[in-house]
GROMACS .gro file of C-alpha atoms in nm:
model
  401
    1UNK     CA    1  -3.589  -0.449   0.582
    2UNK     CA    2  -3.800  -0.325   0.891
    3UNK     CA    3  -3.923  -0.693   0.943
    4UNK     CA    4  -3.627  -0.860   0.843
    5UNK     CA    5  -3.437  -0.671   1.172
    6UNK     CA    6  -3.729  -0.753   1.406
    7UNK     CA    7  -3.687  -1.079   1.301
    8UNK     CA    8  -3.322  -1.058   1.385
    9UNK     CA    9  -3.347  -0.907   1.710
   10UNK     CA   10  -3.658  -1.075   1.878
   11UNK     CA   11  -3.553  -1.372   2.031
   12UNK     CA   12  -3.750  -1.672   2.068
   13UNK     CA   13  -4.108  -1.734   2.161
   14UNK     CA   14  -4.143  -1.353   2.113
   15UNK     CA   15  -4.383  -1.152   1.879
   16UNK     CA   16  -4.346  -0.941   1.582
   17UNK     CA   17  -4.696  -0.738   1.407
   18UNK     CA   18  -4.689  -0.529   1.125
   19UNK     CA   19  -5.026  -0.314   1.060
   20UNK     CA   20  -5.116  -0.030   0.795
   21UNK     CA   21  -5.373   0.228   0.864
   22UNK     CA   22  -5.436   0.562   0.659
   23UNK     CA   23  -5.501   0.913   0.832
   24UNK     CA   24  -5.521   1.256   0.696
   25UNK     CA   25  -5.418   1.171   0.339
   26UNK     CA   26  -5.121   0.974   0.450
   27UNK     CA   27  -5.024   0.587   0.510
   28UNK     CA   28  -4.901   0.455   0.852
   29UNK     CA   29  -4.697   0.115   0.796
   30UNK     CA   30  -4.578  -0.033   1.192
   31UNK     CA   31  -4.387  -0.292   1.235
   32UNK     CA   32  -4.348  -0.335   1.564
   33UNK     CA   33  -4.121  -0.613   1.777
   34UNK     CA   34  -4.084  -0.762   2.140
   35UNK     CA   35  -3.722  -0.812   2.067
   36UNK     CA   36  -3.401  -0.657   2.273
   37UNK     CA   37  -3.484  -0.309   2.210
   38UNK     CA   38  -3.281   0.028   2.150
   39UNK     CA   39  -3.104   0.218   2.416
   40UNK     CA   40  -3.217   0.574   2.428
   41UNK     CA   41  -2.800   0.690   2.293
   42UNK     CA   42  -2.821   0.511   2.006
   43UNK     CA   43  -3.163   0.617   1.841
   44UNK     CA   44  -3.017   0.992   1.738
   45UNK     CA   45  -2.779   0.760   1.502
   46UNK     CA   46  -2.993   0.469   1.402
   47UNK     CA   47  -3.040   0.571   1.078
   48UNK     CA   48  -2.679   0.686   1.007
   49UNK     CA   49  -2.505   0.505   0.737
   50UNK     CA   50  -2.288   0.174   0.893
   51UNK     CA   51  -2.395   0.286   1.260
   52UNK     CA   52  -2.461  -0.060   1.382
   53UNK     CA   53  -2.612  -0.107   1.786
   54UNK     CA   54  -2.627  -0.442   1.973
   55UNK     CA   55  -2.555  -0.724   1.699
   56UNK     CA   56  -2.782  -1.064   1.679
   57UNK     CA   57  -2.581  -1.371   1.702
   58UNK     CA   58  -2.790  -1.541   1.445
   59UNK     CA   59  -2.737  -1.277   1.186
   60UNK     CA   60  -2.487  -0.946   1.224
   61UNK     CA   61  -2.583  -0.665   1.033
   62UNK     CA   62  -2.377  -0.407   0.808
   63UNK     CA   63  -2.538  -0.126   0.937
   64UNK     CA   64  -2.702   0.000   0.552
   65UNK     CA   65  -3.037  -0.153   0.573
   66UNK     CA   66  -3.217   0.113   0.806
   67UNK     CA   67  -3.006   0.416   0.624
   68UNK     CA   68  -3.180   0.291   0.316
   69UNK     CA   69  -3.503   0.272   0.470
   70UNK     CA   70  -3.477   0.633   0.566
   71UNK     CA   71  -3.352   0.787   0.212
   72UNK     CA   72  -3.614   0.532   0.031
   73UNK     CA   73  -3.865   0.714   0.281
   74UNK     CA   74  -3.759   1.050   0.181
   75UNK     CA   75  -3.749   1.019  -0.161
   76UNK     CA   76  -4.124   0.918  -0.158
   77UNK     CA   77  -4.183   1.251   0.055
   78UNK     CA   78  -4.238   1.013   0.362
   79UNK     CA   79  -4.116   0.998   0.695
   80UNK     CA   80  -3.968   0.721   0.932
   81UNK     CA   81  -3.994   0.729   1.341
   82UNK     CA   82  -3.867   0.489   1.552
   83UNK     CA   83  -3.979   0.399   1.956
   84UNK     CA   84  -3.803   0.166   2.185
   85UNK     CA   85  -3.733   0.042   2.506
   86UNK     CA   86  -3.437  -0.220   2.593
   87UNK     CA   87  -3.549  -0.552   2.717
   88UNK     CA   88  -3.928  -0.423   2.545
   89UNK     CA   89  -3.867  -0.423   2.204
   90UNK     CA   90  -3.902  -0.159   1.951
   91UNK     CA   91  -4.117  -0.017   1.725
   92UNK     CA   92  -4.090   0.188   1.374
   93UNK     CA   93  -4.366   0.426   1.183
   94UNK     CA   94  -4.335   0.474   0.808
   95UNK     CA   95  -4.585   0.766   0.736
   96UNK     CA   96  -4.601   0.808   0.302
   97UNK     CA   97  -4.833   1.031   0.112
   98UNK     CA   98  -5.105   0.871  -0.102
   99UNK     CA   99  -5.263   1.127  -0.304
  100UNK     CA  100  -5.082   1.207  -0.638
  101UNK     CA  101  -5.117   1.601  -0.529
  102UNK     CA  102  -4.865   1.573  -0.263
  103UNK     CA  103  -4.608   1.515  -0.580
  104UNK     CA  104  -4.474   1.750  -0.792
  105UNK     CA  105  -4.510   1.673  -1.219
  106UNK     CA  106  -4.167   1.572  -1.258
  107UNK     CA  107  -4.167   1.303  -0.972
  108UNK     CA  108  -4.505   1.077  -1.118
  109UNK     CA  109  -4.493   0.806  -1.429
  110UNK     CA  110  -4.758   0.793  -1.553
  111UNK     CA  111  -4.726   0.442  -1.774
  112UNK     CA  112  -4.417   0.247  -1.600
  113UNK     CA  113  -4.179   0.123  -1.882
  114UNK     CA  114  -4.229  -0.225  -1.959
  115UNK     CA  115  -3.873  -0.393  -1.850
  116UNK     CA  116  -3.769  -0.731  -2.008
  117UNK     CA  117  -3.614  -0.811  -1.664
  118UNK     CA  118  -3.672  -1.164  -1.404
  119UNK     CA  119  -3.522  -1.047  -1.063
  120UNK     CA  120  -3.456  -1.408  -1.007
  121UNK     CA  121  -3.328  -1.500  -1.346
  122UNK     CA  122  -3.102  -1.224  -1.287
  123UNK     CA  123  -3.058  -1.333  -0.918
  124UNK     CA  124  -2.973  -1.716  -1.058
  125UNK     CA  125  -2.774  -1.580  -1.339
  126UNK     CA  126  -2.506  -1.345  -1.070
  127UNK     CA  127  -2.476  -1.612  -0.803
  128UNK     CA  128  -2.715  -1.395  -0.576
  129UNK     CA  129  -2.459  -1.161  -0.560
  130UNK     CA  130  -2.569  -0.951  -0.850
  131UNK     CA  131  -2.235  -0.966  -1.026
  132UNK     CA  132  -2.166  -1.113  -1.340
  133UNK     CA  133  -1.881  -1.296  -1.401
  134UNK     CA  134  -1.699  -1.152  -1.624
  135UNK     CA  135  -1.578  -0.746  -1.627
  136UNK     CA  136  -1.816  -0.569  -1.848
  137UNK     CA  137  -1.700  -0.241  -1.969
  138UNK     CA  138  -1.894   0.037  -2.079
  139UNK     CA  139  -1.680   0.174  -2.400
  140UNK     CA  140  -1.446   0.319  -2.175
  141UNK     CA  141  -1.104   0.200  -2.047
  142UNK     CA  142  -1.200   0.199  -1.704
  143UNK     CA  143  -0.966   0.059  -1.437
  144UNK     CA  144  -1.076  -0.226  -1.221
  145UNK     CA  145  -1.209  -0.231  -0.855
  146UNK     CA  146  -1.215  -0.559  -0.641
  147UNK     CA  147  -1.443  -0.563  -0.309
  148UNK     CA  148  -1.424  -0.829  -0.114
  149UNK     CA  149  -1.645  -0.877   0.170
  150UNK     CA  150  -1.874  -1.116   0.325
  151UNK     CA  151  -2.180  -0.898   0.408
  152UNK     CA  152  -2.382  -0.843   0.036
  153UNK     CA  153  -2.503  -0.529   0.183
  154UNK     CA  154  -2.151  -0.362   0.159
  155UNK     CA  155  -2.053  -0.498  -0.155
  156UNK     CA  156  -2.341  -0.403  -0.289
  157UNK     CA  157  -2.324  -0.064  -0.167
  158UNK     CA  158  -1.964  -0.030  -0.295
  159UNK     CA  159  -2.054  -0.164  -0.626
  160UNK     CA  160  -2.329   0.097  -0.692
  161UNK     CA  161  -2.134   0.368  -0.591
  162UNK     CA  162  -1.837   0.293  -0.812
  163UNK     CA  163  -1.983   0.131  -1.082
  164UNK     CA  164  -1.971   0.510  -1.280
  165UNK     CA  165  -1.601   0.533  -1.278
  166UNK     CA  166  -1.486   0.163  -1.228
  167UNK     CA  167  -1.573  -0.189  -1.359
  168UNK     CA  168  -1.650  -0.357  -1.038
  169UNK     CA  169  -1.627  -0.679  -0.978
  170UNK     CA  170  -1.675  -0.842  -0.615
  171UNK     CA  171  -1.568  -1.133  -0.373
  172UNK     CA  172  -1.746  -1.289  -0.093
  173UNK     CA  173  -1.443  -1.384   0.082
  174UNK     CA  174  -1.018  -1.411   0.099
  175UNK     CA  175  -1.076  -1.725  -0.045
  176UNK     CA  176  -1.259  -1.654  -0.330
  177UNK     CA  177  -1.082  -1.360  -0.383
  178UNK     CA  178  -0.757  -1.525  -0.423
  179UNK     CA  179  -0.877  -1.737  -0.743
  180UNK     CA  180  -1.048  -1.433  -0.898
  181UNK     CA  181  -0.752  -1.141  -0.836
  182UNK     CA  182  -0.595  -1.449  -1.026
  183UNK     CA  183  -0.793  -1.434  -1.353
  184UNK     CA  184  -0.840  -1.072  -1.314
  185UNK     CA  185  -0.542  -0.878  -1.231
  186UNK     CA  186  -0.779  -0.578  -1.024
  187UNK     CA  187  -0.631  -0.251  -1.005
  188UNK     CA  188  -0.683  -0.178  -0.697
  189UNK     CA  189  -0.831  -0.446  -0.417
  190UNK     CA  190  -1.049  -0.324  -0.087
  191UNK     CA  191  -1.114  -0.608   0.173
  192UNK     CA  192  -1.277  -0.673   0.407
  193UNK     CA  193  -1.091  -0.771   0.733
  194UNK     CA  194  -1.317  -0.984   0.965
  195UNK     CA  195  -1.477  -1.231   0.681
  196UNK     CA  196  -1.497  -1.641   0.781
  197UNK     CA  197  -1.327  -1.787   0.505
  198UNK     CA  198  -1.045  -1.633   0.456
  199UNK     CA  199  -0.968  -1.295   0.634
  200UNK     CA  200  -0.847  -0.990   0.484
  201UNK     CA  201  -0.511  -1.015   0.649
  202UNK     CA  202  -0.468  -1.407   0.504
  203UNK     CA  203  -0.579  -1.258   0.196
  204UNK     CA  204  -0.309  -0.981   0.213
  205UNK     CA  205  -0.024  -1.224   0.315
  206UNK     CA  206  -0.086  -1.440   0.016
  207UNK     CA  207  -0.094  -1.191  -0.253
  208UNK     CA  208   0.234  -0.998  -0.124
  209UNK     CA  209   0.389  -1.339  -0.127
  210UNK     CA  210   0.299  -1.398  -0.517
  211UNK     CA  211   0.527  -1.252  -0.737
  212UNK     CA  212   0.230  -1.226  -0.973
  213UNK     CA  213   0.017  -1.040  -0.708
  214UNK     CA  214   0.271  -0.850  -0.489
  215UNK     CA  215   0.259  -0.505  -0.685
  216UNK     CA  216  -0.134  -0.498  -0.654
  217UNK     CA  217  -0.258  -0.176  -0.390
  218UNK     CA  218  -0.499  -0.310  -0.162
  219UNK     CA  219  -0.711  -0.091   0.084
  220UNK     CA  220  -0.810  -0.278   0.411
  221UNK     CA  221  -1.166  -0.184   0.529
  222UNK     CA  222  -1.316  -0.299   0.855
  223UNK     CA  223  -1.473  -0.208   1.186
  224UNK     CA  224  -1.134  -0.234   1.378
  225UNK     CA  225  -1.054   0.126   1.465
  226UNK     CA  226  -0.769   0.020   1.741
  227UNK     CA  227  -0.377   0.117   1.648
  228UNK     CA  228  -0.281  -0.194   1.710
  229UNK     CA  229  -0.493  -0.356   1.382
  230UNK     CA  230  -0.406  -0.048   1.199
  231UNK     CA  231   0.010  -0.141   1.195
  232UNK     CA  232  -0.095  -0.521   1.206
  233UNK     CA  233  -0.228  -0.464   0.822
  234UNK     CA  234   0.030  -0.165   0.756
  235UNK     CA  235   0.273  -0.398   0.834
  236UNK     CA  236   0.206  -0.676   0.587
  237UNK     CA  237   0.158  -0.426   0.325
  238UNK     CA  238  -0.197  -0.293   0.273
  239UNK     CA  239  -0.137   0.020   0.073
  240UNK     CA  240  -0.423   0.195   0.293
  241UNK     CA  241  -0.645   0.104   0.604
  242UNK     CA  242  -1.007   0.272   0.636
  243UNK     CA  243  -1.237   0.196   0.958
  244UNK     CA  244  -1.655   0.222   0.910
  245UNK     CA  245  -1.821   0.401   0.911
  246UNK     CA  246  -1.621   0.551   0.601
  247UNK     CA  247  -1.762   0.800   0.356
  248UNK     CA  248  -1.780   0.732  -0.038
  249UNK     CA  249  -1.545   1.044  -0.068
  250UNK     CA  250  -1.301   0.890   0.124
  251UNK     CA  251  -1.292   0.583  -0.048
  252UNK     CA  252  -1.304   0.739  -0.394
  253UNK     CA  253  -1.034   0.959  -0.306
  254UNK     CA  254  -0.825   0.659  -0.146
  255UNK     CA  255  -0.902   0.448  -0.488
  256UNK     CA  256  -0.767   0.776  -0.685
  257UNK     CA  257  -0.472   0.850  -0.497
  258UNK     CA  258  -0.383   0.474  -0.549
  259UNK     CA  259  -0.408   0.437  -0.890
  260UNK     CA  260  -0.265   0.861  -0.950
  261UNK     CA  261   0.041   0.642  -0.772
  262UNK     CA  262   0.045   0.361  -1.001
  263UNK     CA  263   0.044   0.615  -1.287
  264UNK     CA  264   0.389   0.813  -1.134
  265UNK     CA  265   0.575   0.491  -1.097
  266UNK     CA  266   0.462   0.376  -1.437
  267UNK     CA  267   0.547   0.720  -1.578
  268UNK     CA  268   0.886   0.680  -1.343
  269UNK     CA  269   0.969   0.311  -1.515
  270UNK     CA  270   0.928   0.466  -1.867
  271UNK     CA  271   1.157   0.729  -1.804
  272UNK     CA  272   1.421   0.471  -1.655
  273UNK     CA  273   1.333   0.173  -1.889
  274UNK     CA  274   1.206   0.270  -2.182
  275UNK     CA  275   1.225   0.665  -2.317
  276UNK     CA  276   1.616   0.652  -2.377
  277UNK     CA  277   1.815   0.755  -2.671
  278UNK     CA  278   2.005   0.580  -2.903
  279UNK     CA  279   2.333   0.711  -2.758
  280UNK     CA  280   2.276   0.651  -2.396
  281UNK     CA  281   2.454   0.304  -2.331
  282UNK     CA  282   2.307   0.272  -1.988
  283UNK     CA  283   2.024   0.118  -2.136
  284UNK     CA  284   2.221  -0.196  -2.218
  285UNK     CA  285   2.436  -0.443  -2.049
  286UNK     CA  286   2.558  -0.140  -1.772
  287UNK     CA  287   2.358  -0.227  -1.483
  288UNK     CA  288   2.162   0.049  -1.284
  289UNK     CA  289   2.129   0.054  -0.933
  290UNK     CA  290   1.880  -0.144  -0.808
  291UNK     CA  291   1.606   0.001  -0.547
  292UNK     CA  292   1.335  -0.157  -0.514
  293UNK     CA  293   1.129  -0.494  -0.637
  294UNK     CA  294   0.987  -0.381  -0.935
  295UNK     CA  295   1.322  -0.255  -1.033
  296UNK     CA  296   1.495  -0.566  -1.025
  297UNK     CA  297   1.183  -0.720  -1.207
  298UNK     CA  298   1.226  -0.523  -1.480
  299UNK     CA  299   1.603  -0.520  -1.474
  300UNK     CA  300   1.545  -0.947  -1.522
  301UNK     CA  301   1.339  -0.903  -1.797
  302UNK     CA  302   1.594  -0.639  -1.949
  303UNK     CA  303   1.896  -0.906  -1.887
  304UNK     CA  304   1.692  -1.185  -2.015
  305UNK     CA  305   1.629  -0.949  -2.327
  306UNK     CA  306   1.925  -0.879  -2.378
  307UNK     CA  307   2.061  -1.247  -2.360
  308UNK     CA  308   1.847  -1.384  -2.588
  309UNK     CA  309   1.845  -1.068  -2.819
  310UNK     CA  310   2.027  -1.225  -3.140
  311UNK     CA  311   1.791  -1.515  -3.140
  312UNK     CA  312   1.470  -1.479  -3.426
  313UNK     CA  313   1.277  -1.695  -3.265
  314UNK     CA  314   1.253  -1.534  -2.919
  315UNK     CA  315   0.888  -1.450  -2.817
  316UNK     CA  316   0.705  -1.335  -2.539
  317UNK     CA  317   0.564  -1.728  -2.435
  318UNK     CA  318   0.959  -1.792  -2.367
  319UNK     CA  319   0.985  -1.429  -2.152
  320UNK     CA  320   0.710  -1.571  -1.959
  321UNK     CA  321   0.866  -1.901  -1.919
  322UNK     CA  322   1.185  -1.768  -1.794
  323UNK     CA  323   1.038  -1.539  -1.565
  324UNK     CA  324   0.777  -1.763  -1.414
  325UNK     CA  325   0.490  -1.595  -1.538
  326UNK     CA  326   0.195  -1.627  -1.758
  327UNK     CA  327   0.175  -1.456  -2.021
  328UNK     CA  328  -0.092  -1.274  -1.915
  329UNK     CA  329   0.008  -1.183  -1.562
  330UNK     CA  330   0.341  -1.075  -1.755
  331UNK     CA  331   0.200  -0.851  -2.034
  332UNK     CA  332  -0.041  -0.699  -1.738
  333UNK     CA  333   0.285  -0.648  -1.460
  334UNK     CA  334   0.506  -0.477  -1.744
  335UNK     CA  335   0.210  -0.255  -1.922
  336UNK     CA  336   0.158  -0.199  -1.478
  337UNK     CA  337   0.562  -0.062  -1.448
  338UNK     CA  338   0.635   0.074  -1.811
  339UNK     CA  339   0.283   0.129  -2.052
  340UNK     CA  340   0.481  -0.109  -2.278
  341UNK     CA  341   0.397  -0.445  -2.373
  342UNK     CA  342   0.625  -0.742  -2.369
  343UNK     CA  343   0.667  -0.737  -2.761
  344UNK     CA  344   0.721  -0.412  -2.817
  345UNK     CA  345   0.940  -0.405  -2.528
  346UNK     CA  346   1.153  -0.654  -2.680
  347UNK     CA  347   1.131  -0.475  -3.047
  348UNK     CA  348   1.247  -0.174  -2.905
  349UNK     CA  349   1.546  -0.301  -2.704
  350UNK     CA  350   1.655  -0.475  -3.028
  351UNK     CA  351   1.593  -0.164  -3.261
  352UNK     CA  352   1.781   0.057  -2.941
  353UNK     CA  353   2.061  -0.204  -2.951
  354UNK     CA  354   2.066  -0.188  -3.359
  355UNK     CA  355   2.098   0.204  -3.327
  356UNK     CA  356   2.385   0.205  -3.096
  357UNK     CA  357   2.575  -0.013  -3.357
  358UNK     CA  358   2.507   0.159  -3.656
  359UNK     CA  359   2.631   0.458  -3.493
  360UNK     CA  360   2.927   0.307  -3.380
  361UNK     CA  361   2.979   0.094  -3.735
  362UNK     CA  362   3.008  -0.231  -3.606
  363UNK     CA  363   2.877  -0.385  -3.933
  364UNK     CA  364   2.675  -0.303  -4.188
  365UNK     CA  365   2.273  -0.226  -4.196
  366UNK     CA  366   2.232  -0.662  -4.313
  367UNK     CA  367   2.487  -0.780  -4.051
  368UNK     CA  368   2.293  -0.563  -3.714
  369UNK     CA  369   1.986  -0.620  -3.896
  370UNK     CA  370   2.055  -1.021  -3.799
  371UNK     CA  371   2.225  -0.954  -3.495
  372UNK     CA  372   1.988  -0.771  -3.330
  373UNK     CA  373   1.686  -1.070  -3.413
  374UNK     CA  374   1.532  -0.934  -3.693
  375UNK     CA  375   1.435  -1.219  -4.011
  376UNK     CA  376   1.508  -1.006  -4.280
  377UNK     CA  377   1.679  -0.651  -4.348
  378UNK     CA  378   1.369  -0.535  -4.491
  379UNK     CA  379   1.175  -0.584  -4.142
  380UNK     CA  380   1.500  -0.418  -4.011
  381UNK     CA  381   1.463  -0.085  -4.232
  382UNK     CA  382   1.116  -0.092  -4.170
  383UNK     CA  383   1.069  -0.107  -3.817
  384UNK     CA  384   1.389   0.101  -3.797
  385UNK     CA  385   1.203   0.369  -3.951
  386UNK     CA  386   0.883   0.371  -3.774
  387UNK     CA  387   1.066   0.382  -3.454
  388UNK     CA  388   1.356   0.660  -3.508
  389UNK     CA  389   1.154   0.824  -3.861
  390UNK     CA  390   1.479   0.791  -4.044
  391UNK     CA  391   1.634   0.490  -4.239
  392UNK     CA  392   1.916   0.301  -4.085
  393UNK     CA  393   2.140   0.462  -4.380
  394UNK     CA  394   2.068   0.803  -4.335
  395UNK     CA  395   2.083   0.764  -3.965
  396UNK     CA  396   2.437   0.562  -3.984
  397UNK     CA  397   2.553   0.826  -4.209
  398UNK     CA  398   2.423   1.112  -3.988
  399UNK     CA  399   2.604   0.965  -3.665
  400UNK     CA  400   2.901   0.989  -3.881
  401UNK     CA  401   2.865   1.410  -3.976
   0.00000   0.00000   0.00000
């Protein structure tokens, strides 16, 4: 990383040396440059996480790479000094221990495991991105985090911290991003703003514009502190807007309170769509005041539901059709809004509608049974029963007590 930024900041025709000597039990590693130097203000914060000085115009940086050097460094009971001049160039000092005495017991391996791992099998494998392509999960029903950014370091950085409570899966750009929130579905999306093919605010436009994507929370991060680009992304719809440098806490808490969100509107939908009673008739053809997008969504699919509701052969693949969905991107929207899936949405509306009947004796258990969709009476009594625990008999003649 040390000669990687010399090589960065030393401009052409200049020089860059890198020596090791040992002295008093301890290694000296100096790379040294005759690059564009380091203003005396900024070397207090060099080694601050996402502090970034002067850029190079042949390669910006993300402001990790010398905050790694540092807590690699310090882990190895080393330290890291830095000397510079502007218009001179600059040099830095790696000083490491080399006898095994300076270590404590726990700290030294003794016989490094053998790993059944090629870095650039690996590399080849991830699209040098160190991603696979699919979401992997770990046995656990973890939601899904998209980062999208253009600079590896970041997404990498992002990836590794999350990883433990998230399947992570990343983007090198709005344009990429677009095709994979498409197979995906992501929970929650953070993007990048300044990125060359396709920028974070393209990226933000097109999803809200997709009926399939326009419920997705997306975080905007990027290095544009001003109000201005704060309301710009507000205004388009980014669910929240975080400047670097950012801490993880932040961003874990921002990812939390986004999803906690998801998880009160979902709990909100149920409550308005799908935990009524038998009795309550607003739950049928009465419509309910409509506030917001996803409540007219769902009152569609209700109507639709509710149209088609005597036909057997109704299915989810003609739901999708008639909203304009897959059948993915509608199973993952409704399960999103209500926990319920598509099927058992429409099993429940016809088993709800079936109830209301009986208790009203509009026919008998074989004429609602048909009605309401069902093949067969005994799928009727069945499903009846697993739904409300009691028969449609007993609960026709208990509506009648």
């Amino acid at each position: 990383n040390l000669l990687s930024n010399a090589f960065k900041f030393t401009p052409k025709n200049g020089t860059v040396s890198i020596s090791l000597h040992s002295e008093n039990n301890r290694a000296f590693i100096n790379v040294k440059d005759s690059g564009i130097g380091i203003s005396e203000e900024d070397l207090p914060r060099l080694f601050d996480r996402f502090y970034q000085v002067e850029k190079s115009e042949q390669q910006p940086g993300s402001g990790i790479g010398l905050a790694l050097v540092k807590e690699i460094t310090d882990q190895h009971g080393g330290e890291v000094l830095v000397k510079s001049n502007i218009g001179k160039g600059t040099e830095f000092i790696v000083s490491l221990p080399v006898l095994q005495t300076s270590f404590s017991k726990d700290l030294i391996i003794d016989h490094p495991p053998d790993l059944d791992l090629d870095p650039y099998e690996e590399f080849a494998e991830t699209g040098g991105n160190g991603q696979k392509g699919k979401v992997e999960t770990s046995g656990k029903d973890l939601k899904t985090v998209m980062v999208v950014d253009d600079n590896h370091d970041i997404r990498s950085y992002l990836r590794e911290q999350l990883s433990g409570d998230y399947n992570v899966v990343e983007a090198s750009s709005g344009s990429e991003a677009l095709i994979r929130i498409q197979e995906l579905l992501p929970d929650v999306i953070i993007s990048d703003i300044m990125m060359p093919d396709g920028d974070g605010f393209n990226l933000l436009k097109e999803l809200r514009a997709n009926i399939e994507t326009s419920f997705l929370p997306v975080i905007l991060l990027t290095a544009r502190a001003e109000a201005e680009d704060k309301l710009e992304g507000l205004g388009i719809g980014a669910d929240d807007y975080l400047t670097k440098p950012f801490s993880m806490q932040e961003v874990t808490a921002r990812i939390h309170n986004l999803i906690e969100r998801q998880k009160r509107l979902q709990k909100h939908f149920a409550e308005k769509y799908v935990n009524t009673t038998s009795n309550n008739s607003a739950k049928h053809p009465d419509p309910v005041e409509v506030e917001s997008a996803d409540d007219i969504y769902l009152e569609r699919i209700k109507s639709i539901v509710q149209e088609r509701m005597h036909d057997e052969n109704f299915s989810v693949e003609e739901l999708s059709d008639l909203m304009f969905q897959s059948r993915t991107h509608l199973f993952r929207r409704m399960k999103e809004l209500t926990n319920e899936t598509p099927s058992g949405f429409i099993k429940r509306m016809r088993l709800e509608r079936g109830a209301d009947l009986l208790a009203k004796k509009a026919g008998n258990v074989s004429e609602i049974a048909y009605s309401t969709g069902f093949r067969s009476v005994a799928q009727f009594s069945k499903s009846f029963h697993d739904h409300f625990g009691e028969t449609p008999t007993s609960y026709t003649a208990s509506k009648s007590i």
